[in-house]
Structure formats: structure tokens, C-alpha cells
Amino acid sequence: MAEKVGLMVFPEFVDTHTDELSVHGQRLEPSVLYMAPDLPGIEVEFLERNVSQEDIDLYLCSIYTRGWKQFKEFSQKVGRDKVIAGGYHPTAEPEATLPYAHKVVPGLCGDVESIIEAPEEGIHTRPFAPRKMRRDLVDMDKMHQVFPDVRPGMKTGSSNSSVGCPYDCDFCSTPKLSGRRLHASPLDVVQEDIEDLKEREVEVVFIRDESFATHPKFKDVVPLYGDADFSILYSFGTGHAMTEDKTRLLAENNWHSLCFGLEDVGVNYRKNLGLAEATRLCHEYGINITLSFIVNDDGKTKEEAAQNYQALYDAFVSIRPAQVCANFLMPFPGTGIWDKYKDRITEDDFDKYDSKTPILAPPELREWHQYMAVAVQLAYYHSKAYPREFECGDTQHLRFQELEERFDMADGKWERWFKPQK
């Protein structure tokens, strides 16, 4: 039996998915902290730099597709007999993970202890069960959130009250992990997590539930967070699931924002049915909107892509979010779109799965797309349609100052790339 277990995430925890100039990259508590084993005589350490240690007997590794190559190199160094692998990529490709881990855990897991104790190698599955996040294993001062009204120095954290999503968006990896089931934690477990955040003096809380709006105990769980009196409290929203009663309840419980996914502006997804009404209700009840969107750069000429960016800008002006977040389409193994793209994607491409790198565009358009994705956001933030003060010194503003410097777009220079059509 191992005496010391190391928890690891790939890519490494300190990788903020941004360029080296950034000091404002997003960083949340790693979900592997839920997998810290609770067994007699076992010490647990989180290894944020992914460096092996002589005193570690067993490594529990959570692997995202972008960290796959880094994980393989680590496993070959320490030996597969010391590695248990889980997370998204091993869930999508468990057989391909076995050469690098003596035990592979696909999907959600509620009993990592029995997997550690099991004598047999191979693929191990366990039913989901809620577990405590071991925030004591990380430095909470290292967490950062790029978000409207979050000021430098504010202590940030996150929480889960459920995992999974009942929707089946073809680009999304969540259905592969959860089997399209939503697993809700008991309310007392949620309350314990909230108390842990309060004890650590966290001011900003992002509720990470992939489908919070469909939580089966929505009316009970929302006041638990609201009563905690966090300075900024926000979660995902789902256009298809939002109602006026839900919106009112969130507003009564100090909700700062709901995050909606616009996704690919040219595709209609079931979860976004009702998005216009959901965002209208947010404005009516004083809840901010953040909007993530996907740029599908595959197979589009420069002219077609330019029309796509204009359509995105028009959607921003119509919805009037406080934040917009650009993501380029990434075909993940195991998703509904993987079969379409798998013959075009190599393991070297996985290194570019940071959502900010165009993977599918022709090489001659990739840099252009990167500039356009930044420019369309800046054009909106500086437009009359933007519903708040942009240059206010919050982390969102500071991050875009970095981007303006990197892409030479300060003082309106973004118009060299994108200028909205009237």
C-alpha cells in the first residue's frame, strides 16, 4: 500500500492557458482535489509543477486532452506501475491510456479508495458520489478569475453542487464524463463546501456546475449560496432551462452573473432555445450576463469568416453581456464531432487545445483569426451597446490591456482588424 500519494493535473496547474506576458490568466482549484484519498496512514500532496518526487509512491493524475503528451512523458519517466489516470482524456480513450497507467478510471468516480486498494490492473469504474474538495492542499491565493467587477487582491474560489449535463451538444466533453446524467450533491455536502470557502475568506465564488439551471433542488441550493454573503457569486445559465421564477430567485440571492454559451453562432443547440428570453429576464432582474462563444474556423474563406465575426458582434449588441469569451472550435476525442475531425488531428495538435488557438483554419488564416477574435471583443467593449464601464480596473479590463499590448490594439487600433458594419 502506498504511504504517500501525489495529485497531479495535466497540463500542469500553473499553466494558465495564456501567453507568458499574462499575469491575469484564469486559474481555479483543480478538480483532482476531490480525489484526495482518505485512507489510514496515507499522506497526500498536490504537485502543482508536475515534478516527480522520490517520496511519492503513487501518482493520481487527471488528464485533459491538452496535457496528454506531457502526461505520457511523465508516465514513461516514473513508470506506469506508479500511475492511476483519470479525467477527460482517459475517459474518452481508456484503452490508449493503459500503456501509461496501471489503472485507468473513466468517467466520474466516488470511491477512489477502493481503486487504490484493488490488486488488479486495468480499467476501473465506480459509481459517482460527492466528495470533499481538499482546498488545504493548494494555496488559495494563487487562484485567479478574469471576470467583471473582480478586483486584484480579491480572494477567489469555486464550488460544485452537481456534476453532469442532460444536454447533448456535439462539441462538448461533459456528456462523455457524466453519461448525460446530472448528479446532485446532498444539501448538507454543499453547505459544508460553502463553509469551507467562508473559512478561507473567499470573496468571489464561481459555481462550476455544468448545468446549474437544471439542478433538481434549484430552489434549495440557490439560497445556500446566497445566504453566505459572497461579494461576487456567479454560475452557468442555460437558456432552455431558465424561467422567470428561477431568475427572480437568483436575483434575491445576490447573483452577480449568469454565464451563457452562445456557441457557434451558425448552429442552433437545444440548450440555447429560449436564450433571448433568458437574457432579457437577466437584464430585467439586474443579473449580469457573460457570454462564451465558439469560432468555427473550419472550411471558411476569409470573407465567410469575416461575416461570422460580424454576426457574433451583432449577437453581443442584441444580448448586451458584461463579458464575452472567445473560444476556437476544438474537436475532442469522444465528442459528437470527433469522427468528423479525427483524421485531421494529431497528438501535436492536442498541445494547441487552449481554446485560443485556431486549429482547423488554413495556415494562412490562423494568425488573422487570432487577431479578429480579440478585435471583435474589444469593439464590443468600447461600443455604446456595452452596458457598463469597461475601463474600470477589474481583472477583465486588466486582461484586455495585456491583449491590447500583445496585439497592438490600444487606442482603437482594433478597427484595423474589425470595424462593425452599421
JSON list of C-alpha atoms in Angstrom, two decimals, residues 146-148 234 259 289-292 320-325 377 380-381 386 388 396 400:
[
{"chain": "A", "resi": 146, "resn": "VAL", "atom": "CA", "xyz": [-10.84, 37.06, -15.04]},
{"chain": "A", "resi": 147, "resn": "PHE", "atom": "CA", "xyz": [-14.29, 38.46, -14.51]},
{"chain": "A", "resi": 148, "resn": "PRO", "atom": "CA", "xyz": [-16.26, 41.73, -14.40]},
{"chain": "A", "resi": 234, "resn": "TYR", "atom": "CA", "xyz": [-21.95, 33.56, -10.41]},
{"chain": "A", "resi": 259, "resn": "CYS", "atom": "CA", "xyz": [-22.78, 32.57, -17.93]},
{"chain": "A", "resi": 289, "resn": "ILE", "atom": "CA", "xyz": [-24.68, 38.20, -18.40]},
{"chain": "A", "resi": 290, "resn": "THR", "atom": "CA", "xyz": [-21.44, 36.64, -19.55]},
{"chain": "A", "resi": 291, "resn": "LEU", "atom": "CA", "xyz": [-21.37, 35.00, -22.93]},
{"chain": "A", "resi": 292, "resn": "SER", "atom": "CA", "xyz": [-18.93, 32.43, -24.25]},
{"chain": "A", "resi": 320, "resn": "ARG", "atom": "CA", "xyz": [-25.60, 43.08, -24.09]},
{"chain": "A", "resi": 321, "resn": "PRO", "atom": "CA", "xyz": [-23.42, 40.85, -21.91]},
{"chain": "A", "resi": 322, "resn": "ALA", "atom": "CA", "xyz": [-20.96, 42.21, -19.34]},
{"chain": "A", "resi": 323, "resn": "GLN", "atom": "CA", "xyz": [-18.32, 39.77, -20.62]},
{"chain": "A", "resi": 324, "resn": "VAL", "atom": "CA", "xyz": [-17.69, 37.90, -23.86]},
{"chain": "A", "resi": 325, "resn": "CYS", "atom": "CA", "xyz": [-15.24, 34.98, -24.08]},
{"chain": "A", "resi": 377, "resn": "GLN", "atom": "CA", "xyz": [-14.40, 41.63, -28.31]},
{"chain": "A", "resi": 380, "resn": "TYR", "atom": "CA", "xyz": [-17.97, 45.46, -28.35]},
{"chain": "A", "resi": 381, "resn": "TYR", "atom": "CA", "xyz": [-16.42, 46.53, -25.03]},
{"chain": "A", "resi": 386, "resn": "TYR", "atom": "CA", "xyz": [-21.81, 47.73, -23.74]},
{"chain": "A", "resi": 388, "resn": "ARG", "atom": "CA", "xyz": [-21.24, 49.03, -18.03]},
{"chain": "A", "resi": 396, "resn": "GLN", "atom": "CA", "xyz": [-11.36, 41.70, -17.12]},
{"chain": "A", "resi": 400, "resn": "PHE", "atom": "CA", "xyz": [-7.63, 43.07, -22.10]}
]
